PDB file of C-alpha atoms in Angstrom:
ATOM      1  CA  LYS G   1      79.913  84.072 115.208  1.00  0.00           C
ATOM      2  CA  ASP G   2      83.332  86.140 117.445  1.00  0.00           C
ATOM      3  CA  LEU G   3      87.014  86.215 115.972  1.00  0.00           C
ATOM      4  CA  HIS G   4      89.166  87.677 118.402  1.00  0.00           C
ATOM      5  CA  PRO G   5      92.402  89.665 116.834  1.00  0.00           C
ATOM      6  CA  PRO G   6      95.134  87.115 116.313  1.00  0.00           C
ATOM      7  CA  VAL G   7      98.093  87.005 118.165  1.00  0.00           C
ATOM      8  CA  LEU G   8     101.462  87.189 116.191  1.00  0.00           C
ATOM      9  CA  SER G   9     104.419  86.085 116.627  1.00  0.00           C
ATOM     10  CA  LEU G  10     107.308  86.267 113.772  1.00  0.00           C
ATOM     11  CA  ALA G  11     110.676  84.960 113.636  1.00  0.00           C
ATOM     12  CA  LEU G  12     113.078  84.864 110.777  1.00  0.00           C
ATOM     13  CA  SER G  13     114.291  81.363 109.350  1.00  0.00           C
ATOM     14  CA  PRO G  14     118.475  82.193 108.733  1.00  0.00           C
ATOM     15  CA  GLY G  15     119.910  81.206 105.663  1.00  0.00           C
ATOM     16  CA  SER G  16     115.256  80.350 104.869  1.00  0.00           C
ATOM     17  CA  GLY G  17     112.653  82.583 105.373  1.00  0.00           C
ATOM     18  CA  LEU G  18     110.085  83.444 108.011  1.00  0.00           C
ATOM     19  CA  PHE G  19     108.590  82.099 110.390  1.00  0.00           C
ATOM     20  CA  MET G  20     105.382  82.811 112.644  1.00  0.00           C
ATOM     21  CA  ALA G  21     102.697  81.664 114.626  1.00  0.00           C
ATOM     22  CA  VAL G  22      99.537  82.891 115.118  1.00  0.00           C
ATOM     23  CA  LEU G  23      96.792  82.363 118.645  1.00  0.00           C
ATOM     24  CA  VAL G  24      93.787  82.073 117.219  1.00  0.00           C
ATOM     25  CA  GLN G  25      90.731  82.337 119.165  1.00  0.00           C
ATOM     26  CA  MET G  26      87.692  82.417 117.806  1.00  0.00           C
ATOM     27  CA  THR G  27      83.616  80.445 118.676  1.00  0.00           C
ATOM     28  CA  ILE G  28      81.709  79.249 115.842  1.00  0.00           C
ATOM     29  CA  ALA G  29      78.119  79.271 116.702  1.00  0.00           C
ATOM     30  CA  GLY G  30      75.080  76.078 114.400  1.00  0.00           C
ATOM     31  CA  LYS G  31      72.759  73.886 114.726  1.00  0.00           C
ATOM     32  CA  SER G  32      73.622  71.408 117.434  1.00  0.00           C
ATOM     33  CA  PHE G  33      72.892  67.236 116.340  1.00  0.00           C
ATOM     34  CA  ILE G  34      70.594  66.930 119.452  1.00  0.00           C
ATOM     35  CA  GLY G  35      68.755  70.524 118.210  1.00  0.00           C
ATOM     36  CA  GLY G  36      69.500  73.299 119.141  1.00  0.00           C
ATOM     37  CA  ASN G  37      72.303  75.959 119.353  1.00  0.00           C
ATOM     38  CA  MET G  38      76.078  74.751 119.644  1.00  0.00           C
ATOM     39  CA  GLU G  39      78.451  77.290 119.979  1.00  0.00           C
ATOM     40  CA  ILE G  40      82.275  76.445 119.647  1.00  0.00           C
ATOM     41  CA  ALA G  41      85.126  78.930 121.201  1.00  0.00           C
ATOM     42  CA  LEU G  42      88.263  77.563 120.910  1.00  0.00           C
ATOM     43  CA  ALA G  43      91.342  77.800 120.225  1.00  0.00           C
ATOM     44  CA  ALA G  44      94.047  77.020 117.790  1.00  0.00           C
ATOM     45  CA  ASN G  45      98.017  77.840 117.062  1.00  0.00           C
ATOM     46  CA  LEU G  46      98.788  78.174 114.123  1.00  0.00           C
ATOM     47  CA  THR G  47     102.578  77.761 112.792  1.00  0.00           C
ATOM     48  CA  ALA G  48     103.266  78.126 109.027  1.00  0.00           C
ATOM     49  CA  SER G  49     106.975  79.061 107.551  1.00  0.00           C
ATOM     50  CA  SER G  50     107.309  80.908 103.896  1.00  0.00           C
ATOM     51  CA  ARG G  51     110.684  81.169 101.917  1.00  0.00           C
ATOM     52  CA  LEU G  52     112.279  83.966 100.268  1.00  0.00           C
ATOM     53  CA  GLY G  53     113.455  84.097  96.952  1.00  0.00           C
ATOM     54  CA  GLN G  54     113.707  85.974  94.253  1.00  0.00           C
ATOM     55  CA  ASP G  55     111.261  84.627  91.369  1.00  0.00           C
ATOM     56  CA  ALA G  56     112.320  84.826  87.441  1.00  0.00           C
ATOM     57  CA  ALA G  57     112.374  89.017  87.147  1.00  0.00           C
ATOM     58  CA  GLY G  58     115.041  89.223  90.504  1.00  0.00           C
ATOM     59  CA  ILE G  59     112.521  90.086  92.923  1.00  0.00           C
ATOM     60  CA  PRO G  60     112.606  88.966  96.164  1.00  0.00           C
ATOM     61  CA  ARG G  61     109.874  87.443  97.570  1.00  0.00           C
ATOM     62  CA  PHE G  62     108.134  84.906  99.589  1.00  0.00           C
ATOM     63  CA  SER G  63     106.909  81.671  98.672  1.00  0.00           C
ATOM     64  CA  SER G  64     104.672  79.175 101.731  1.00  0.00           C
ATOM     65  CA  ARG G  65     106.954  76.166 102.753  1.00  0.00           C
ATOM     66  CA  ASN G  66     103.815  74.429 105.016  1.00  0.00           C
ATOM     67  CA  CYS G  67     100.815  75.970 106.864  1.00  0.00           C
ATOM     68  CA  HIS G  68     100.748  74.276 110.451  1.00  0.00           C
ATOM     69  CA  ILE G  69      97.516  74.246 112.809  1.00  0.00           C
ATOM     70  CA  ALA G  70      96.469  72.098 116.675  1.00  0.00           C
ATOM     71  CA  LEU G  71      93.660  73.103 118.806  1.00  0.00           C
ATOM     72  CA  VAL G  72      95.135  74.402 122.226  1.00  0.00           C
ATOM     73  CA  SER G  73      91.585  73.999 123.679  1.00  0.00           C
ATOM     74  CA  VAL G  74      87.349  73.243 122.755  1.00  0.00           C
ATOM     75  CA  LYS G  75      84.571  73.984 125.058  1.00  0.00           C
ATOM     76  CA  THR G  76      80.961  74.158 123.916  1.00  0.00           C
ATOM     77  CA  ASN G  77      77.729  75.437 125.133  1.00  0.00           C
ATOM     78  CA  LEU G  78      76.904  72.359 125.273  1.00  0.00           C
ATOM     79  CA  PRO G  79      76.131  69.617 129.108  1.00  0.00           C
ATOM     80  CA  SER G  80      79.303  67.234 129.180  1.00  0.00           C
ATOM     81  CA  SER G  81      76.864  64.360 129.582  1.00  0.00           C
ATOM     82  CA  THR G  82      75.706  65.038 126.361  1.00  0.00           C
ATOM     83  CA  LEU G  83      79.285  65.026 124.325  1.00  0.00           C
ATOM     84  CA  PRO G  84      80.390  62.006 125.352  1.00  0.00           C
ATOM     85  CA  LYS G  85      84.186  60.755 124.179  1.00  0.00           C
ATOM     86  CA  VAL G  86      83.853  59.577 121.067  1.00  0.00           C
ATOM     87  CA  MET G  87      81.736  62.118 119.332  1.00  0.00           C
ATOM     88  CA  SER G  88      84.340  64.891 121.123  1.00  0.00           C
ATOM     89  CA  LYS G  89      86.962  63.406 119.343  1.00  0.00           C
ATOM     90  CA  PHE G  90      84.431  63.630 116.425  1.00  0.00           C
ATOM     91  CA  LEU G  91      84.733  67.347 117.231  1.00  0.00           C
ATOM     92  CA  ASN G  92      88.109  67.624 117.220  1.00  0.00           C
ATOM     93  CA  SER G  93      88.973  65.226 113.861  1.00  0.00           C
ATOM     94  CA  THR G  94      86.912  67.321 112.222  1.00  0.00           C
ATOM     95  CA  LEU G  95      88.014  70.757 113.257  1.00  0.00           C
ATOM     96  CA  GLN G  96      91.230  69.731 112.518  1.00  0.00           C
ATOM     97  CA  LYS G  97      90.347  68.552 108.505  1.00  0.00           C
ATOM     98  CA  VAL G  98      87.935  71.893 108.503  1.00  0.00           C
ATOM     99  CA  LEU G  99      90.391  74.988 109.783  1.00  0.00           C
ATOM    100  CA  PRO G 100      93.498  74.464 107.655  1.00  0.00           C
ATOM    101  CA  GLY G 101      91.669  75.204 104.685  1.00  0.00           C
ATOM    102  CA  LEU G 102      89.726  78.351 107.377  1.00  0.00           C
ATOM    103  CA  LEU G 103      92.926  80.044 108.462  1.00  0.00           C
ATOM    104  CA  CYS G 104      95.894  78.383 105.713  1.00  0.00           C
ATOM    105  CA  PRO G 105      94.813  80.901 103.516  1.00  0.00           C
ATOM    106  CA  ALA G 106      95.282  83.996 105.809  1.00  0.00           C
ATOM    107  CA  VAL G 107      99.036  83.538 106.093  1.00  0.00           C
ATOM    108  CA  ASP G 108      98.362  83.267 101.780  1.00  0.00           C
ATOM    109  CA  ALA G 109      97.219  86.034 101.651  1.00  0.00           C
ATOM    110  CA  VAL G 110      99.574  88.192 103.473  1.00  0.00           C
ATOM    111  CA  LEU G 111     102.317  86.927 101.842  1.00  0.00           C
ATOM    112  CA  ASN G 112     100.679  87.740  98.830  1.00  0.00           C
ATOM    113  CA  PHE G 113     100.370  91.442  99.711  1.00  0.00           C
ATOM    114  CA  VAL G 114     104.174  91.488 101.136  1.00  0.00           C
ATOM    115  CA  ASN G 115     105.352  90.144  97.901  1.00  0.00           C
ATOM    116  CA  ALA G 116     103.182  93.396  95.908  1.00  0.00           C
ATOM    117  CA  LYS G 117     104.785  95.255  98.304  1.00  0.00           C
ATOM    118  CA  PHE G 118     108.223  93.830  96.818  1.00  0.00           C
ATOM    119  CA  THR G 119     107.287  94.459  92.679  1.00  0.00           C
ATOM    120  CA  THR G 120     107.813  98.164  93.293  1.00  0.00           C
ATOM    121  CA  MET G 121     111.365  97.425  93.960  1.00  0.00           C
ATOM    122  CA  THR G 122     112.090  97.736  90.594  1.00  0.00           C
ATOM    123  CA  SER G 123     110.025 100.272  89.323  1.00  0.00           C
ATOM    124  CA  GLU G 124     111.585 102.864  87.565  1.00  0.00           C
ATOM    125  CA  ILE G 125     112.080 106.366  89.458  1.00  0.00           C
ATOM    126  CA  PRO G 126     112.361 109.263  88.149  1.00  0.00           C
ATOM    127  CA  LEU G 127     115.430 111.488  88.626  1.00  0.00           C
ATOM    128  CA  GLY G 128     113.500 115.052  88.236  1.00  0.00           C
ATOM    129  CA  THR G 129     113.389 115.030  84.481  1.00  0.00           C
ATOM    130  CA  ALA G 130     116.808 114.020  84.483  1.00  0.00           C
ATOM    131  CA  GLY G 131     117.556 111.001  84.166  1.00  0.00           C
ATOM    132  CA  THR G 132     115.827 107.752  85.848  1.00  0.00           C
ATOM    133  CA  LEU G 133     116.665 104.684  88.957  1.00  0.00           C
ATOM    134  CA  LYS G 134     116.238 101.401  89.100  1.00  0.00           C
ATOM    135  CA  TYR G 135     117.602  98.297  91.300  1.00  0.00           C
ATOM    136  CA  VAL G 136     117.293  94.418  90.351  1.00  0.00           C
ATOM    137  CA  LEU G 137     118.559  92.247  92.811  1.00  0.00           C
ATOM    138  CA  LEU G 138     122.381  91.029  92.106  1.00  0.00           C
ATOM    139  CA  ASN G 139     122.385  87.752  94.506  1.00  0.00           C
ATOM    140  CA  PRO G 140     119.467  85.748  95.891  1.00  0.00           C
ATOM    141  CA  PRO G 141     118.122  87.581  99.495  1.00  0.00           C
ATOM    142  CA  MET G 142     120.415  86.628 102.089  1.00  0.00           C
ATOM    143  CA  THR G 143     118.559  86.137 106.116  1.00  0.00           C
ATOM    144  CA  ASN G 144     120.297  85.308 109.296  1.00  0.00           C
ATOM    145  CA  GLU G 145     118.556  85.009 112.557  1.00  0.00           C
ATOM    146  CA  THR G 146     117.755  89.425 112.886  1.00  0.00           C
ATOM    147  CA  PHE G 147     117.075  90.940 110.477  1.00  0.00           C
ATOM    148  CA  ILE G 148     117.335  90.096 105.992  1.00  0.00           C
ATOM    149  CA  GLU G 149     120.034  90.655 103.653  1.00  0.00           C
ATOM    150  CA  LEU G 150     119.016  91.903  99.888  1.00  0.00           C
ATOM    151  CA  ASP G 151     122.189  93.181  97.966  1.00  0.00           C
ATOM    152  CA  LEU G 152     121.045  95.648  94.965  1.00  0.00           C
ATOM    153  CA  LYS G 153     122.458  96.397  91.685  1.00  0.00           C
ATOM    154  CA  THR G 154     121.618 100.412  90.715  1.00  0.00           C
ATOM    155  CA  ILE G 155     121.104 101.055  87.106  1.00  0.00           C
ATOM    156  CA  LEU G 156     121.130 104.807  86.029  1.00  0.00           C
ATOM    157  CA  HIS G 157     119.427 106.019  82.585  1.00  0.00           C
ATOM    158  CA  GLN G 158     119.911 109.639  81.767  1.00  0.00           C
ATOM    159  CA  GLU G 159     117.601 111.467  79.923  1.00  0.00           C
ATOM    160  CA  GLU G 160     118.764 110.324  76.792  1.00  0.00           C
ATOM    161  CA  GLY G 161     118.266 106.718  77.885  1.00  0.00           C
ATOM    162  CA  LYS G 162     122.204 106.278  78.370  1.00  0.00           C
ATOM    163  CA  GLU G 163     123.149 104.183  80.754  1.00  0.00           C
ATOM    164  CA  VAL G 164     125.051 105.308  83.345  1.00  0.00           C
ATOM    165  CA  ASP G 165     128.644 103.391  84.420  1.00  0.00           C
ATOM    166  CA  LEU G 166     129.267 101.766  87.124  1.00  0.00           C
ATOM    167  CA  PRO G 167     132.038 100.354  89.256  1.00  0.00           C
ATOM    168  CA  THR G 168     131.264  96.560  89.790  1.00  0.00           C
ATOM    169  CA  GLU G 169     133.348  96.499  92.510  1.00  0.00           C
ATOM    170  CA  GLN G 170     131.482  94.739  95.841  1.00  0.00           C
ATOM    171  CA  SER G 171     132.184  96.669  99.449  1.00  0.00           C
ATOM    172  CA  SER G 172     133.302  93.580 101.945  1.00  0.00           C
ATOM    173  CA  LEU G 173     130.508  93.256 103.739  1.00  0.00           C
ATOM    174  CA  SER G 174     133.450  93.831 106.981  1.00  0.00           C
ATOM    175  CA  SER G 175     133.774  96.124 105.740  1.00  0.00           C
ATOM    176  CA  LEU G 176     129.869  97.622 106.263  1.00  0.00           C
ATOM    177  CA  PRO G 177     128.794  99.108 109.705  1.00  0.00           C
ATOM    178  CA  PRO G 178     127.510  97.308 112.242  1.00  0.00           C
ATOM    179  CA  LYS G 179     123.403  96.733 112.082  1.00  0.00           C
ATOM    180  CA  ARG G 180     121.451  98.555 114.291  1.00  0.00           C
ATOM    181  CA  ASP G 181     119.056  96.648 115.754  1.00  0.00           C
ATOM    182  CA  ALA G 182     115.270  97.067 114.947  1.00  0.00           C
ATOM    183  CA  ALA G 183     116.469  98.902 112.183  1.00  0.00           C
ATOM    184  CA  THR G 184     115.954  99.022 108.668  1.00  0.00           C
ATOM    185  CA  GLN G 185     119.575 100.386 107.287  1.00  0.00           C
ATOM    186  CA  LEU G 186     120.107 101.464 103.080  1.00  0.00           C
ATOM    187  CA  ILE G 187     123.502 101.276 102.472  1.00  0.00           C
ATOM    188  CA  LEU G 188     124.626 103.733  99.562  1.00  0.00           C
ATOM    189  CA  SER G 189     127.821 102.938  98.329  1.00  0.00           C
ATOM    190  CA  ALA G 190     130.280 106.591  96.853  1.00  0.00           C
ATOM    191  CA  ASN G 191     130.670 105.687  92.948  1.00  0.00           C
ATOM    192  CA  PHE G 192     126.700 105.210  93.293  1.00  0.00           C
ATOM    193  CA  LEU G 193     126.357 108.338  95.269  1.00  0.00           C
ATOM    194  CA  SER G 194     129.068 110.343  92.062  1.00  0.00           C
ATOM    195  CA  ALA G 195     126.796 108.693  89.338  1.00  0.00           C
ATOM    196  CA  GLU G 196     123.200 109.534  90.554  1.00  0.00           C
ATOM    197  CA  LEU G 197     124.350 113.647  90.791  1.00  0.00           C
ATOM    198  CA  SER G 198     126.191 113.285  87.370  1.00  0.00           C
ATOM    199  CA  ILE G 199     122.852 112.908  86.255  1.00  0.00           C
ATOM    200  CA  LEU G 200     121.845 115.521  87.666  1.00  0.00           C
ATOM    201  CA  GLN G 201     124.655 118.152  86.977  1.00  0.00           C
ATOM    202  CA  ALA G 202     122.937 119.967  84.358  1.00  0.00           C
ATOM    203  CA  SER G 203     120.195 120.456  87.771  1.00  0.00           C
ATOM    204  CA  PHE G 204     123.106 122.722  88.878  1.00  0.00           C
ATOM    205  CA  ASN G 205     122.982 125.362  86.075  1.00  0.00           C
ATOM    206  CA  LEU G 206     121.527 128.567  87.275  1.00  0.00           C
ATOM    207  CA  ASN G 207     120.551 131.909  86.573  1.00  0.00           C
ATOM    208  CA  ILE G 208     121.677 134.400  89.447  1.00  0.00           C
ATOM    209  CA  SER G 209     120.525 137.552  89.201  1.00  0.00           C
ATOM    210  CA  HIS G 210     119.246 140.629  91.926  1.00  0.00           C
ATOM    211  CA  ASN G 211     115.360 139.206  91.715  1.00  0.00           C
ATOM    212  CA  MET G 212     116.535 136.331  93.341  1.00  0.00           C
ATOM    213  CA  VAL G 213     119.115 136.893  96.114  1.00  0.00           C
ATOM    214  CA  LEU G 214     116.820 138.049  98.926  1.00  0.00           C
ATOM    215  CA  GLY G 215     117.437 140.341 101.170  1.00  0.00           C
ATOM    216  CA  LEU G 216     120.991 141.277 100.001  1.00  0.00           C
ATOM    217  CA  PRO G 217     121.579 144.704  97.852  1.00  0.00           C
ATOM    218  CA  PRO G 218     121.410 144.188  94.235  1.00  0.00           C
ATOM    219  CA  LEU G 219     124.045 142.428  91.941  1.00  0.00           C
ATOM    220  CA  VAL G 220     125.308 145.339  90.446  1.00  0.00           C
ATOM    221  CA  THR G 221     129.035 146.265  89.539  1.00  0.00           C
ATOM    222  CA  THR G 222     129.919 148.756  92.552  1.00  0.00           C
ATOM    223  CA  LEU G 223     128.680 145.671  94.847  1.00  0.00           C
ATOM    224  CA  LEU G 224     131.102 143.165  92.962  1.00  0.00           C
ATOM    225  CA  GLY G 225     134.187 145.551  93.248  1.00  0.00           C
ATOM    226  CA  ALA G 226     133.694 146.585  96.772  1.00  0.00           C
ATOM    227  CA  LEU G 227     134.089 142.815  96.850  1.00  0.00           C
ATOM    228  CA  ILE G 228     136.900 142.053  95.007  1.00  0.00           C
ATOM    229  CA  PRO G 229     138.684 145.035  95.857  1.00  0.00           C
ATOM    230  CA  GLU G 230     141.238 144.585  92.343  1.00  0.00           C
ATOM    231  CA  ILE G 231     138.814 144.260  89.901  1.00  0.00           C
ATOM    232  CA  SER G 232     136.934 147.314  91.016  1.00  0.00           C
ATOM    233  CA  ARG G 233     138.748 149.544  88.620  1.00  0.00           C
ATOM    234  CA  VAL G 234     138.178 148.114  85.770  1.00  0.00           C
ATOM    235  CA  LEU G 235     134.578 147.648  86.083  1.00  0.00           C
ATOM    236  CA  PRO G 236     132.160 149.782  84.822  1.00  0.00           C
ATOM    237  CA  PRO G 237     130.147 152.616  87.015  1.00  0.00           C
ATOM    238  CA  SER G 238     127.261 150.858  88.830  1.00  0.00           C
ATOM    239  CA  GLN G 239     125.361 148.388  86.041  1.00  0.00           C
ATOM    240  CA  PRO G 240     123.584 145.025  87.471  1.00  0.00           C
ATOM    241  CA  VAL G 241     125.232 141.682  87.173  1.00  0.00           C
ATOM    242  CA  VAL G 242     123.969 138.175  86.234  1.00  0.00           C
ATOM    243  CA  ILE G 243     125.818 135.260  87.475  1.00  0.00           C
ATOM    244  CA  GLU G 244     125.994 132.279  85.399  1.00  0.00           C
ATOM    245  CA  MET G 245     126.576 128.895  87.192  1.00  0.00           C
ATOM    246  CA  ARG G 246     128.096 124.999  84.862  1.00  0.00           C
ATOM    247  CA  GLU G 247     128.627 122.656  85.686  1.00  0.00           C
ATOM    248  CA  ALA G 248     132.302 122.161  84.604  1.00  0.00           C
ATOM    249  CA  LYS G 249     132.716 118.022  85.735  1.00  0.00           C
ATOM    250  CA  ALA G 250     131.252 115.395  87.141  1.00  0.00           C
ATOM    251  CA  PRO G 251     130.987 115.856  91.203  1.00  0.00           C
ATOM    252  CA  VAL G 252     132.650 113.840  93.305  1.00  0.00           C
ATOM    253  CA  VAL G 253     131.604 111.829  96.287  1.00  0.00           C
ATOM    254  CA  THR G 254     134.113 111.095  98.952  1.00  0.00           C
ATOM    255  CA  ILE G 255     133.209 108.878 102.273  1.00  0.00           C
ATOM    256  CA  THR G 256     135.175 108.410 105.942  1.00  0.00           C
ATOM    257  CA  PRO G 257     134.160 106.604 108.603  1.00  0.00           C
ATOM    258  CA  ASP G 258     134.078 110.179 110.273  1.00  0.00           C
ATOM    259  CA  LYS G 259     132.386 112.440 107.011  1.00  0.00           C
ATOM    260  CA  SER G 260     131.636 112.383 103.570  1.00  0.00           C
ATOM    261  CA  PHE G 261     132.066 114.902 101.148  1.00  0.00           C
ATOM    262  CA  VAL G 262     130.364 116.244  98.341  1.00  0.00           C
ATOM    263  CA  GLU G 263     132.646 118.389  95.901  1.00  0.00           C
ATOM    264  CA  LEU G 264     130.647 120.359  93.317  1.00  0.00           C
ATOM    265  CA  PHE G 265     132.050 121.728  90.125  1.00  0.00           C
ATOM    266  CA  SER G 266     131.437 124.491  88.176  1.00  0.00           C
ATOM    267  CA  THR G 267     132.205 128.304  86.995  1.00  0.00           C
ATOM    268  CA  ALA G 268     130.931 131.234  87.976  1.00  0.00           C
ATOM    269  CA  GLU G 269     130.949 133.625  85.064  1.00  0.00           C
ATOM    270  CA  PHE G 270     129.585 137.107  85.419  1.00  0.00           C
ATOM    271  CA  TRP G 271     127.726 139.330  83.158  1.00  0.00           C
ATOM    272  CA  ILE G 272     126.723 142.601  82.427  1.00  0.00           C
ATOM    273  CA  SER G 273     123.094 142.660  82.466  1.00  0.00           C
ATOM    274  CA  ARG G 274     122.028 145.905  80.634  1.00  0.00           C
ATOM    275  CA  SER G 275     118.949 146.792  79.186  1.00  0.00           C
ATOM    276  CA  ASP G 276     119.798 148.286  76.618  1.00  0.00           C
ATOM    277  CA  SER G 277     122.902 146.502  74.978  1.00  0.00           C
ATOM    278  CA  ALA G 278     124.017 142.797  74.361  1.00  0.00           C
ATOM    279  CA  PRO G 279     125.109 141.156  78.137  1.00  0.00           C
ATOM    280  CA  GLU G 280     128.695 141.905  78.697  1.00  0.00           C
ATOM    281  CA  SER G 281     131.266 139.144  79.643  1.00  0.00           C
ATOM    282  CA  LEU G 282     133.347 140.724  82.888  1.00  0.00           C
ATOM    283  CA  PHE G 283     134.910 136.951  84.006  1.00  0.00           C
ATOM    284  CA  VAL G 284     134.742 133.439  85.135  1.00  0.00           C
ATOM    285  CA  LEU G 285     135.815 132.305  88.055  1.00  0.00           C
ATOM    286  CA  ASP G 286     135.962 128.692  89.040  1.00  0.00           C
ATOM    287  CA  VAL G 287     133.835 126.702  91.774  1.00  0.00           C
TER     288      VAL G 287
END
């Protein structure tokens, strides 16, 4: 008849998984054994533990280990004179048998919901049109008093399906930053970031024309001459210019305790873009 919002407490069980305690308060209504309607207001404490492991596909998975129901209080609308001790014991024992089948499936339903979220972890993530990224568990999940640690292997594929080689050495846990309270941390290695950027290398290629540079003077040869006086005498008169940016080699990511760097290596080739003749290359800069 009435179900109060449950009061839920969660705790991590070191080396195991998750422990939960749920205070449930409800009112059960029905026909009384002496005639008329009877209401039973009860409070019960549900405790359950679950193990965090991985399935055959290498996906984290919670599995229920045990579920117990302890009655905290039971009250009825029947006068105490009509509820002798033997009937009270019968009521308690009946509830002890009925409640696990009523409440414990809810624990499995919650765990199944969480497990369904985990399955998306192994789905392929598109990196634009350049390739895909996928995670798999490298080692079984580790649980301690304050957090769960998932050690993931990253699998990168280029657009044509070729897998990108990544160094296999693992950083020691002592070298990782300290875990912040109440926060989820995703720690990525410099090698992984370099490899991911290498897949996206072609995305950094672009042609820059005067139509793309808003708020600046048109890209013409006279503007180049003003910026680089050394070449002004060999440039033709005012002609539209196109800058062709092309990646020269794979990007490199460097991470230090204080700051991080991303180095992108490219060439910038400057072309005269005449409307009445083929483009003419002026010079190339390493950038």
